[in-house]
CSV table of C-alpha atoms and ligand atoms in Angstrom, one decimal:
chain,number,residue,atom,x,y,z
D,3,MET,CA,136.2,28.5,16.0
D,4,ASN,CA,138.3,29.0,12.7
D,5,LEU,CA,138.1,32.9,13.0
D,6,LEU,CA,139.8,32.7,16.2
D,7,SER,CA,142.4,30.3,15.4
D,8,LYS,CA,144.8,32.5,13.4
D,9,PRO,CA,148.4,32.2,14.8
D,10,GLU,CA,148.3,36.0,16.1
D,11,LEU,CA,145.3,35.4,17.8
D,12,LEU,CA,146.3,32.0,19.5
D,13,GLU,CA,149.2,34.1,20.9
D,14,PHE,CA,147.0,36.9,22.1
D,15,ARG,CA,144.9,34.2,24.0
D,16,ALA,CA,148.0,32.8,25.6
D,17,GLU,CA,149.0,36.2,26.6
D,18,VAL,CA,145.6,36.9,28.2
D,19,ARG,CA,145.4,33.6,29.8
D,20,GLY,CA,148.8,33.8,31.2
D,21,PHE,CA,148.3,37.4,32.6
D,22,LEU,CA,144.7,36.1,34.4
D,23,SER,CA,146.6,33.1,36.0
D,24,GLU,CA,149.3,35.3,37.4
D,25,ASN,CA,147.1,38.4,38.4
D,26,LEU,CA,143.7,37.2,39.2
D,27,PRO,CA,143.2,36.7,43.0
D,28,ALA,CA,141.7,33.3,43.8
D,29,GLU,CA,139.4,34.9,46.4
D,30,LEU,CA,138.2,37.3,43.8
D,31,SER,CA,137.4,34.7,41.4
D,32,ASP,CA,135.9,32.5,44.1
D,33,ARG,CA,133.5,35.4,45.0
D,34,ALA,CA,132.6,36.3,41.4
D,35,SER,CA,131.7,32.7,40.9
D,36,CYS,CA,129.6,32.5,43.8
D,37,HIS,CA,127.9,35.8,43.8
D,38,ALA,CA,125.6,37.6,41.5
D,39,HIS,CA,126.5,41.0,43.2
D,40,LEU,CA,130.1,42.0,44.1
D,41,SER,CA,131.0,44.8,46.3
D,42,ARG,CA,132.4,48.3,45.1
D,43,GLU,CA,135.8,47.1,46.6
D,44,ASP,CA,135.9,43.9,44.6
D,45,ILE,CA,134.9,45.5,41.3
D,46,VAL,CA,137.2,48.3,41.8
D,47,ALA,CA,140.2,45.9,42.8
D,48,TRP,CA,139.8,44.0,39.7
D,49,HIS,CA,139.4,46.8,37.3
D,50,LYS,CA,142.6,48.5,38.9
D,51,ILE,CA,144.5,45.3,38.2
D,52,LEU,CA,143.3,45.5,34.4
D,53,TYR,CA,144.0,49.3,34.3
D,54,ARG,CA,147.7,48.8,35.4
D,55,ARG,CA,148.1,46.3,32.4
D,56,GLY,CA,146.1,48.8,30.0
D,57,TRP,CA,143.2,46.4,29.6
D,58,SER,CA,140.4,48.2,31.8
D,59,ALA,CA,138.5,49.4,28.8
D,60,PRO,CA,138.6,46.5,26.2
D,61,SER,CA,136.5,48.1,23.6
D,62,TRP,CA,137.9,51.6,23.6
D,63,PRO,CA,140.3,53.0,21.0
D,64,LYS,CA,143.8,53.7,22.1
D,65,GLU,CA,143.5,57.5,21.9
D,66,PHE,CA,141.0,57.4,24.9
D,67,GLY,CA,142.9,54.9,27.0
D,68,GLY,CA,141.5,51.6,25.5
D,69,PRO,CA,144.0,48.9,24.1
D,70,GLY,CA,142.6,49.4,20.6
D,71,TRP,CA,141.8,45.7,20.2
D,72,SER,CA,140.1,44.1,17.2
D,73,GLY,CA,136.6,42.6,17.6
D,74,ALA,CA,138.2,39.0,17.6
D,75,GLN,CA,140.6,40.1,20.4
D,76,ARG,CA,137.7,41.6,22.4
D,77,TYR,CA,135.8,38.4,22.2
D,78,ILE,CA,138.9,36.3,23.3
D,79,PHE,CA,139.5,38.6,26.2
D,80,GLU,CA,135.8,38.2,27.3
D,81,GLU,CA,136.1,34.5,26.9
D,82,GLU,CA,139.3,34.0,28.8
D,83,CYS,CA,138.0,36.2,31.6
D,84,ALA,CA,134.6,34.2,31.7
D,85,ALA,CA,136.6,30.9,31.8
D,86,ALA,CA,138.7,32.2,34.8
D,87,ASP,CA,135.8,33.5,36.7
D,88,ALA,CA,137.1,37.0,36.7
D,89,PRO,CA,134.7,39.5,38.0
D,90,VAL,CA,132.6,41.3,35.4
D,91,LEU,CA,133.7,44.9,34.6
D,92,SER,CA,131.0,47.4,35.6
D,93,PRO,CA,129.4,48.1,32.4
D,94,PHE,CA,127.9,51.7,33.2
D,95,GLY,CA,131.4,53.6,32.6
D,96,ILE,CA,133.2,51.4,30.2
D,97,THR,CA,130.6,50.0,27.9
D,98,MET,CA,127.8,52.7,28.2
D,99,VAL,CA,128.6,56.2,29.0
D,100,GLY,CA,132.3,56.2,28.0
D,101,PRO,CA,131.5,55.7,24.3
D,102,VAL,CA,128.8,58.2,24.4
D,103,ILE,CA,131.2,60.7,26.0
D,104,TYR,CA,134.1,60.0,23.4
D,105,THR,CA,131.6,60.0,20.5
D,106,PHE,CA,129.5,62.9,21.4
D,107,GLY,CA,131.2,64.8,24.1
D,108,THR,CA,133.1,68.0,24.1
D,109,PRO,CA,136.9,68.1,24.4
D,110,ALA,CA,136.6,69.3,28.1
D,111,GLN,CA,134.0,66.5,28.8
D,112,LYS,CA,136.5,64.0,27.3
D,113,GLN,CA,139.4,65.1,29.5
D,114,ALA,CA,137.4,65.5,32.6
D,115,PHE,CA,135.5,62.1,32.5
D,116,LEU,CA,137.4,59.4,30.2
D,117,PRO,CA,140.7,59.0,32.2
D,118,LYS,CA,138.4,58.5,35.5
D,119,ILE,CA,136.3,55.8,33.8
D,120,VAL,CA,139.5,54.1,32.6
D,121,SER,CA,141.0,54.1,35.9
D,122,MET,CA,137.7,53.5,37.7
D,123,ASP,CA,138.3,56.6,40.2
D,124,HIS,CA,134.7,57.2,39.1
D,125,VAL,CA,132.0,54.5,39.4
D,126,TRP,CA,129.0,55.2,37.1
D,127,CYS,CA,125.4,54.0,37.2
D,128,GLN,CA,122.5,54.5,34.5
D,129,GLY,CA,119.4,56.6,35.4
D,130,PHE,CA,117.2,55.8,32.4
D,131,SER,CA,114.0,54.0,33.9
D,132,GLU,CA,111.4,55.6,35.9
D,133,PRO,CA,108.3,54.5,37.7
D,134,GLY,CA,105.9,54.1,34.7
D,135,SER,CA,108.7,54.6,32.1
D,136,GLY,CA,110.6,51.6,31.4
D,137,SER,CA,109.8,49.8,28.0
D,138,ASP,CA,108.1,53.0,26.8
D,139,LEU,CA,111.2,55.1,28.0
D,140,ALA,CA,110.5,58.2,25.9
D,141,SER,CA,107.4,58.9,28.3
D,142,LEU,CA,110.0,59.8,31.1
D,143,SER,CA,109.0,62.6,33.3
D,144,THR,CA,112.0,63.8,35.4
D,145,ARG,CA,112.4,67.5,34.6
D,146,ALA,CA,115.5,69.6,34.0
D,147,VAL,CA,114.6,73.4,33.9
D,148,SER,CA,117.2,75.9,32.7
D,149,ASP,CA,118.4,78.4,35.3
D,150,GLY,CA,121.4,80.5,34.3
D,151,ASP,CA,124.3,78.1,33.8
D,152,ASP,CA,122.6,75.2,35.5
D,153,TYR,CA,119.6,72.9,35.2
D,154,VAL,CA,117.4,72.2,38.0
D,155,VAL,CA,116.5,68.5,38.1
D,156,ASN,CA,113.4,67.1,39.8
D,157,GLY,CA,111.9,63.6,39.7
D,158,THR,CA,113.0,60.0,40.2
D,159,LYS,CA,114.9,57.1,38.6
D,160,ILE,CA,114.1,53.5,39.3
D,161,TRP,CA,116.0,50.1,39.1
D,162,THR,CA,119.2,52.0,39.2
D,163,SER,CA,121.7,49.2,39.5
D,164,GLU,CA,124.9,50.0,41.7
D,165,ALA,CA,123.6,53.5,42.5
D,166,HIS,CA,124.3,52.9,46.2
D,167,TYR,CA,128.0,52.8,45.6
D,168,SER,CA,128.5,54.9,42.3
D,169,ASP,CA,130.1,58.4,42.2
D,170,TRP,CA,128.3,59.6,39.0
D,171,ILE,CA,125.1,58.8,37.3
D,172,PHE,CA,124.1,59.4,33.6
D,173,CYS,CA,120.4,60.4,33.1
D,174,LEU,CA,117.7,61.2,30.6
D,175,VAL,CA,115.7,64.2,31.6
D,176,ARG,CA,112.8,66.2,30.0
D,177,THR,CA,113.7,69.5,29.0
D,178,ASP,CA,110.9,70.3,26.6
D,179,GLN,CA,107.3,69.5,27.8
D,180,GLY,CA,105.6,70.5,24.6
D,181,ALA,CA,107.7,68.7,22.0
D,182,LYS,CA,106.7,64.9,20.9
D,183,PRO,CA,108.2,62.5,23.6
D,184,GLN,CA,111.6,61.6,22.0
D,185,SER,CA,112.4,65.2,21.0
D,186,GLY,CA,112.1,66.9,24.3
D,187,ILE,CA,114.9,64.6,26.0
D,188,THR,CA,118.4,65.6,27.2
D,189,PHE,CA,121.4,63.6,28.3
D,190,LEU,CA,123.1,64.8,31.6
D,191,LEU,CA,126.0,63.7,33.5
D,192,ILE,CA,125.2,64.3,37.4
D,193,ASP,CA,127.4,63.9,40.3
D,194,LEU,CA,125.8,61.8,42.7
D,195,ARG,CA,127.1,64.0,45.7
D,196,THR,CA,125.2,67.0,44.5
D,197,PRO,CA,122.8,68.2,47.2
D,198,GLY,CA,119.3,67.1,46.8
D,199,ILE,CA,120.1,63.7,45.5
D,200,SER,CA,118.8,60.4,47.8
D,201,VAL,CA,119.4,56.8,47.1
D,202,ARG,CA,116.8,54.1,48.5
D,203,PRO,CA,117.7,50.4,48.1
D,204,ILE,CA,115.6,47.8,46.4
D,205,ILE,CA,116.1,44.3,47.4
D,206,SER,CA,115.8,41.8,44.5
D,207,ILE,CA,114.3,38.4,44.7
D,208,ASP,CA,117.6,36.6,45.2
D,209,GLY,CA,118.1,38.7,48.4
D,210,GLY,CA,120.8,40.8,47.0
D,211,HIS,CA,121.0,44.5,47.0
D,212,SER,CA,122.2,45.8,43.5
D,213,LEU,CA,118.9,47.9,42.8
D,214,ASN,CA,118.0,51.3,43.9
D,215,GLN,CA,115.5,54.1,43.6
D,216,VAL,CA,117.2,57.5,43.0
D,217,PHE,CA,115.2,60.6,43.9
D,218,PHE,CA,116.1,64.3,42.7
D,219,GLU,CA,114.9,67.3,44.4
D,220,ASP,CA,115.9,70.7,43.1
D,221,VAL,CA,119.3,69.4,42.0
D,222,ARG,CA,121.6,71.9,40.2
D,223,VAL,CA,123.6,70.4,37.3
D,224,PRO,CA,126.1,72.7,35.4
D,225,LYS,CA,125.0,72.9,31.5
D,226,GLY,CA,128.7,71.9,31.0
D,227,ASN,CA,127.7,68.4,31.9
D,228,ARG,CA,125.0,68.1,29.1
D,229,ILE,CA,126.1,65.6,26.4
D,230,GLY,CA,125.6,67.1,23.0
D,231,GLU,CA,122.7,69.4,22.3
D,232,GLU,CA,119.5,70.1,24.3
D,233,ASN,CA,116.6,68.0,23.4
D,234,ARG,CA,118.7,65.6,21.5
D,235,GLY,CA,119.2,63.1,24.2
D,236,TRP,CA,117.2,60.4,22.6
D,237,THR,CA,119.9,60.1,19.8
D,238,TYR,CA,122.6,59.6,22.2
D,239,ALA,CA,120.6,57.2,24.4
D,240,LYS,CA,119.7,54.9,21.3
D,241,PHE,CA,123.5,54.7,20.6
D,242,LEU,CA,124.2,53.6,24.1
D,243,LEU,CA,121.2,51.0,24.2
D,244,SER,CA,122.8,49.2,21.3
D,245,TYR,CA,126.1,48.7,23.1
D,246,GLU,CA,124.1,47.8,26.3
D,247,ARG,CA,122.3,45.0,24.4
D,248,ILE,CA,125.3,43.6,22.9
D,249,LEU,CA,126.8,43.5,26.5
D,250,THR,CA,123.8,41.7,27.8
D,251,ALA,CA,124.1,38.9,25.4
D,252,ASP,CA,127.3,37.9,27.1
D,253,ALA,CA,128.0,34.7,24.9
D,254,ALA,CA,131.3,34.2,26.7
D,255,ARG,CA,129.8,34.0,30.2
D,256,SER,CA,127.0,31.8,28.9
D,257,LYS,CA,129.8,29.4,27.6
D,258,ARG,CA,131.4,29.3,31.0
D,259,ARG,CA,127.9,28.8,32.8
D,260,LEU,CA,127.4,25.8,30.5
D,261,ALA,CA,130.9,24.4,31.3
D,262,ARG,CA,129.9,24.6,35.0
D,263,LEU,CA,126.6,23.0,34.3
D,264,LYS,CA,128.4,20.1,32.7
D,265,GLU,CA,130.9,19.7,35.8
D,266,ILE,CA,127.7,19.8,38.0
D,267,ALA,CA,125.9,17.2,35.9
D,268,SER,CA,129.0,14.9,35.7
D,269,SER,CA,129.8,15.0,39.7
D,270,PHE,CA,126.0,14.3,40.3
D,271,ALA,CA,126.0,11.6,37.6
D,272,THR,CA,126.3,8.6,40.1
D,273,GLY,CA,123.0,9.5,42.0
D,274,TRP,CA,119.4,10.1,41.1
D,275,LEU,CA,120.6,11.8,37.8
D,276,LEU,CA,121.7,8.5,36.4
D,277,THR,CA,118.1,7.7,35.3
D,278,GLU,CA,117.6,11.1,34.1
D,279,ALA,CA,120.9,11.4,32.2
D,280,PRO,CA,120.0,11.0,28.7
D,281,CYS,CA,117.2,13.6,29.1
D,282,VAL,CA,119.8,16.0,30.8
D,283,ALA,CA,122.2,15.1,28.0
D,284,LYS,CA,119.7,16.1,25.4
D,285,ARG,CA,119.0,19.5,27.1
D,286,ILE,CA,122.6,20.3,27.5
D,287,ALA,CA,123.3,19.4,23.8
D,288,ALA,CA,120.2,21.7,22.8
D,289,LEU,CA,122.0,24.5,25.0
D,290,GLU,CA,125.4,23.9,23.5
D,291,ILE,CA,124.1,24.6,19.9
D,292,GLU,CA,122.4,27.7,21.0
D,293,VAL,CA,125.5,29.1,22.9
D,294,MET,CA,127.7,28.2,19.8
D,295,ALA,CA,125.0,30.2,17.6
D,296,LEU,CA,125.2,33.1,20.0
D,297,GLU,CA,128.9,33.2,20.0
D,298,SER,CA,129.1,33.2,16.3
D,299,LEU,CA,126.7,36.1,15.8
D,300,THR,CA,128.4,37.9,18.8
D,301,ILE,CA,131.7,37.8,16.9
D,302,ASP,CA,130.1,38.7,13.8
D,303,THR,CA,128.6,41.8,15.4
D,304,LEU,CA,131.7,42.8,16.9
D,305,LEU,CA,133.5,42.6,13.6
D,306,LYS,CA,130.9,44.6,11.8
D,307,ASP,CA,131.2,47.2,14.7
D,308,GLU,CA,135.1,47.3,14.2
D,309,ARG,CA,134.5,47.9,10.4
D,310,GLY,CA,132.4,50.9,11.4
D,311,GLU,CA,129.1,49.3,9.8
D,312,ALA,CA,125.8,50.4,11.2
D,313,LEU,CA,124.4,47.7,13.6
D,314,ALA,CA,120.6,47.3,12.6
D,315,VAL,CA,118.7,44.5,14.7
D,316,GLU,CA,121.7,42.7,15.6
D,317,PRO,CA,122.1,44.1,19.3
D,318,SER,CA,118.3,43.2,19.8
D,319,ILE,CA,118.7,39.6,18.4
D,320,LEU,CA,121.7,39.2,20.6
D,321,LYS,CA,120.0,40.5,23.6
D,322,LEU,CA,116.9,38.4,23.1
D,323,ARG,CA,118.8,35.2,22.5
D,324,GLY,CA,121.5,35.9,25.1
D,325,SER,CA,118.9,36.5,27.8
D,326,GLU,CA,116.7,33.5,27.0
D,327,VAL,CA,119.6,30.9,26.7
D,328,LEU,CA,121.1,32.3,29.9
D,329,GLN,CA,118.0,31.6,31.7
D,330,ARG,CA,117.6,28.1,30.3
D,331,ILE,CA,121.2,27.3,31.5
D,332,LEU,CA,120.6,28.4,34.9
D,333,GLU,CA,117.2,26.7,35.0
D,334,LEU,CA,118.7,23.2,34.1
D,335,THR,CA,121.7,23.9,36.6
D,336,CYS,CA,119.2,24.1,39.3
D,337,ASP,CA,117.0,21.1,37.9
D,338,VAL,CA,120.4,19.2,38.0
D,339,LEU,CA,121.1,20.0,41.5
D,340,GLY,CA,117.7,19.4,42.6
D,341,PRO,CA,116.9,20.2,46.3
D,342,ASP,CA,120.8,20.3,46.9
D,343,ALA,CA,120.4,23.6,45.0
D,344,LEU,CA,118.9,25.2,48.2
D,345,ALA,CA,121.4,23.8,50.6
D,346,TYR,CA,124.1,26.1,48.9
D,347,GLU,CA,122.1,29.3,49.0
D,348,HIS,CA,124.3,32.1,50.5
D,349,ARG,CA,127.3,29.8,51.1
D,350,VAL,CA,130.7,31.0,50.0
D,351,LEU,CA,133.2,28.1,50.2
D,352,PRO,CA,136.8,27.8,49.3
D,353,LYS,CA,137.8,26.4,45.9
D,354,GLY,CA,138.3,22.6,46.2
D,355,ASN,CA,136.1,21.9,49.2
D,356,ALA,CA,134.7,18.4,48.2
D,357,ALA,CA,131.8,18.4,50.4
D,358,PHE,CA,130.4,21.4,49.0
D,359,PRO,CA,132.0,22.2,45.7
D,360,THR,CA,132.4,26.0,45.0
D,361,TYR,CA,130.6,25.8,41.7
D,362,ALA,CA,127.4,24.8,43.1
D,363,ALA,CA,127.6,27.7,45.6
D,364,GLY,CA,125.3,30.6,44.6
D,365,ARG,CA,123.6,29.0,41.9
D,366,VAL,CA,119.8,29.6,43.2
D,367,GLU,CA,120.6,33.2,43.9
D,368,GLU,CA,122.0,33.6,40.1
D,369,TYR,CA,119.0,31.5,38.8
D,370,LEU,CA,116.6,34.1,40.7
D,371,TYR,CA,118.4,37.2,40.0
D,372,ARG,CA,118.7,36.3,36.2
D,373,ARG,CA,115.1,36.1,36.0
D,374,ALA,CA,115.4,39.8,35.3
D,375,ALA,CA,117.8,39.0,32.3
D,376,THR,CA,114.6,39.1,29.9
D,377,ILE,CA,113.6,42.4,31.3
D,378,TYR,CA,116.8,44.9,31.9
D,379,GLY,CA,118.2,46.3,28.8
D,380,GLY,CA,115.0,46.0,27.3
D,381,SER,CA,112.4,43.1,27.8
D,382,SER,CA,112.1,40.3,25.4
D,383,GLU,CA,108.8,41.6,24.1
D,384,VAL,CA,110.3,45.0,23.1
D,385,GLN,CA,113.2,43.3,21.4
D,386,HIS,CA,110.7,41.1,19.5
D,387,ASN,CA,108.8,44.3,18.6
D,388,ILE,CA,112.2,46.1,17.3
D,389,ILE,CA,113.2,43.0,15.2
D,390,ALA,CA,109.8,42.6,13.6
D,391,LYS,CA,109.5,46.4,12.7
D,392,ALA,CA,113.0,46.2,11.3
D,393,ILE,CA,112.0,43.1,9.3
D,394,PHE,CA,108.5,43.8,8.2
D,395,GLY,CA,108.6,47.5,8.4
O,429,FAD,C1,117.8,43.6,37.6
O,429,FAD,C2,117.4,45.0,37.0
O,429,FAD,C3,118.5,45.8,36.5
O,429,FAD,C4,118.0,47.0,36.0
O,429,FAD,N1,119.0,48.1,35.9
O,429,FAD,C5,118.5,49.2,35.4
O,429,FAD,C6,119.7,50.3,35.5
O,429,FAD,O1,120.7,50.2,35.9
O,429,FAD,N2,119.3,51.7,34.9
O,429,FAD,C7,117.9,51.8,34.2
O,429,FAD,O2,117.7,53.0,33.9
O,429,FAD,N3,117.0,50.9,34.2
O,429,FAD,C8,117.4,49.5,34.8
O,429,FAD,N4,116.4,48.5,34.8
O,429,FAD,C9,115.1,48.9,34.2
O,429,FAD,C10,114.7,48.2,32.9
O,429,FAD,O3,115.4,48.7,32.0
O,429,FAD,C11,113.1,48.1,32.9
O,429,FAD,O4,112.8,47.4,33.9
O,429,FAD,C12,112.9,47.5,31.6
O,429,FAD,O5,113.0,48.4,30.5
O,429,FAD,C13,111.2,47.2,31.6
O,429,FAD,O6,110.5,48.3,32.0
O,429,FAD,P1,109.5,48.1,33.2
O,429,FAD,O7,110.0,47.5,34.4
O,429,FAD,O8,108.9,49.6,33.4
O,429,FAD,O9,108.3,47.3,32.7
O,429,FAD,P2,107.2,47.7,31.7
O,429,FAD,O10,107.6,48.6,30.5
O,429,FAD,O11,106.0,48.3,32.5
O,429,FAD,O12,106.8,46.4,31.1
O,429,FAD,C14,105.8,45.3,31.8
O,429,FAD,C15,105.6,44.3,30.8
O,429,FAD,O13,104.9,44.7,29.5
O,429,FAD,C16,105.8,44.3,28.3
O,429,FAD,N5,105.5,45.4,27.5
O,429,FAD,C17,105.7,46.7,27.5
O,429,FAD,N6,105.7,47.3,26.4
O,429,FAD,C18,105.4,46.3,25.7
O,429,FAD,C19,104.9,46.5,24.1
O,429,FAD,N7,105.0,47.6,23.4
O,429,FAD,N8,104.8,45.2,23.4
O,429,FAD,C20,104.8,44.0,24.1
O,429,FAD,N9,104.9,44.0,25.6
O,429,FAD,C21,105.2,45.1,26.2
O,429,FAD,C22,107.2,44.2,28.9
O,429,FAD,O14,107.7,43.2,27.9
O,429,FAD,C23,106.9,43.6,30.2
O,429,FAD,O15,106.8,42.2,30.1
O,429,FAD,C24,116.7,47.4,35.3
O,429,FAD,C25,115.7,46.4,35.5
O,429,FAD,C26,116.0,45.2,36.3
O,429,FAD,C27,114.9,44.2,36.3
């Protein structure tokens, strides 16, 4: 891509690639390429390696501990990490609550929270959705009642990814019952060790555990942990959601998954696939075009964000197209593997094992888990609504 071919960007790419080849442990990239869900230990281990190099918060400005990269550099970094099968950084601190804290937080909150997000001494999770309040998030009913210097929180959050090994949760809570739904919401930062919090696992269709339900029973949260003004939480949440949607588009990882699909297709091309080859090739070509378009829109959006221009519907378009193309790549991968896809279930094999190539391991789990990609971060139907409203009014 021309935009990424400037000499200084080629140099930057070489630097990132060199760093990854020297510092990404092979067993970590093996696990990252085979498993949809990594352990806290793996996620923190990789984050700390990047932290020591100053690269653990790729999108952050220098003043808060980020590398201060341009949009193009951020994309190149993502692309190289994806190509090397590096673990995906936990998004909840770095991509979601971190930017909210450095944009809307008090000096004391910035000082207390940002360094621990950059160093990954605190692992975060997101407490937005509730039973009955997902797409219609503004209807949420977890309550926070003012009591002296604290709020007392009661209610429950659901589908909370990574809550079982997180230290902190950022939550939307209702602080005004009388106001219209969006106006009575407050954004709180809550220490998960606070008495009254319990976490119950939810096992997803792939058999993995990343999801949870979190219960709050008379949980005291200091008012100093409130972001911005009381009842203005919806504003901060909308800011956060546009970052979440750009993230879930994940063009760089789709590019990697497509490359893996091609490896699988060519290694199977001597068997049954031979007769199906033209059909498979046609589907791969169509996906390749979609991924190129996604990549191009991602880079444009990152550059726009870097120039400080308001992002309108781009995050929703990226979220919609990114999640759909991801699902089509995984679907075709399983089609190509055929019944063999099932044989690789739950296998973790060392790289280079000719009998069971690593690139085939974990594909069924990934296919199953990513059925949720068109739901989390706001479902496809909801993105269609947002785009239609922006265009047609
Ligand atoms: C794997 C996974 C991880 C998640 N992680 C987190 C997390 O870490 N933190 C968190 O807070 N939440 C998380 N979520 C929750 C996620 O954000 C919600 O599931 C999502 O917003 C949809 O809400 P819902 O599940 O309540 O479905 P509903 O809102 O009940 O939607 C059900 C169906 O109705 C459709 N629909 C709803 N409203 C409309 C409308 N107005 N027009 C057209 N169609 C509509 C939807 O598209 C969907 O198909 C996660 C979800 C999943 C599946």
